[in-house]
Phi, psi and omega in degrees: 000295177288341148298324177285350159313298213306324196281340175281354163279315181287332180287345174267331184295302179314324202291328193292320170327299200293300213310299197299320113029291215262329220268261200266000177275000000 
């Protein structure tokens, strides 16, 4: 259970990154 937390954290965390990534680059 908390890996699969941690890992849906990292794929939201990664998604927001490209958005902001994307926002201004």
């Amino acid at each position: 259970m908390k890996a699969a937390r941690a890992n849906n954290r990292a794929k939201l965390l990664a998604s927001l990154d490209f958005g902001e990534l994307n926002q201004f680059g």
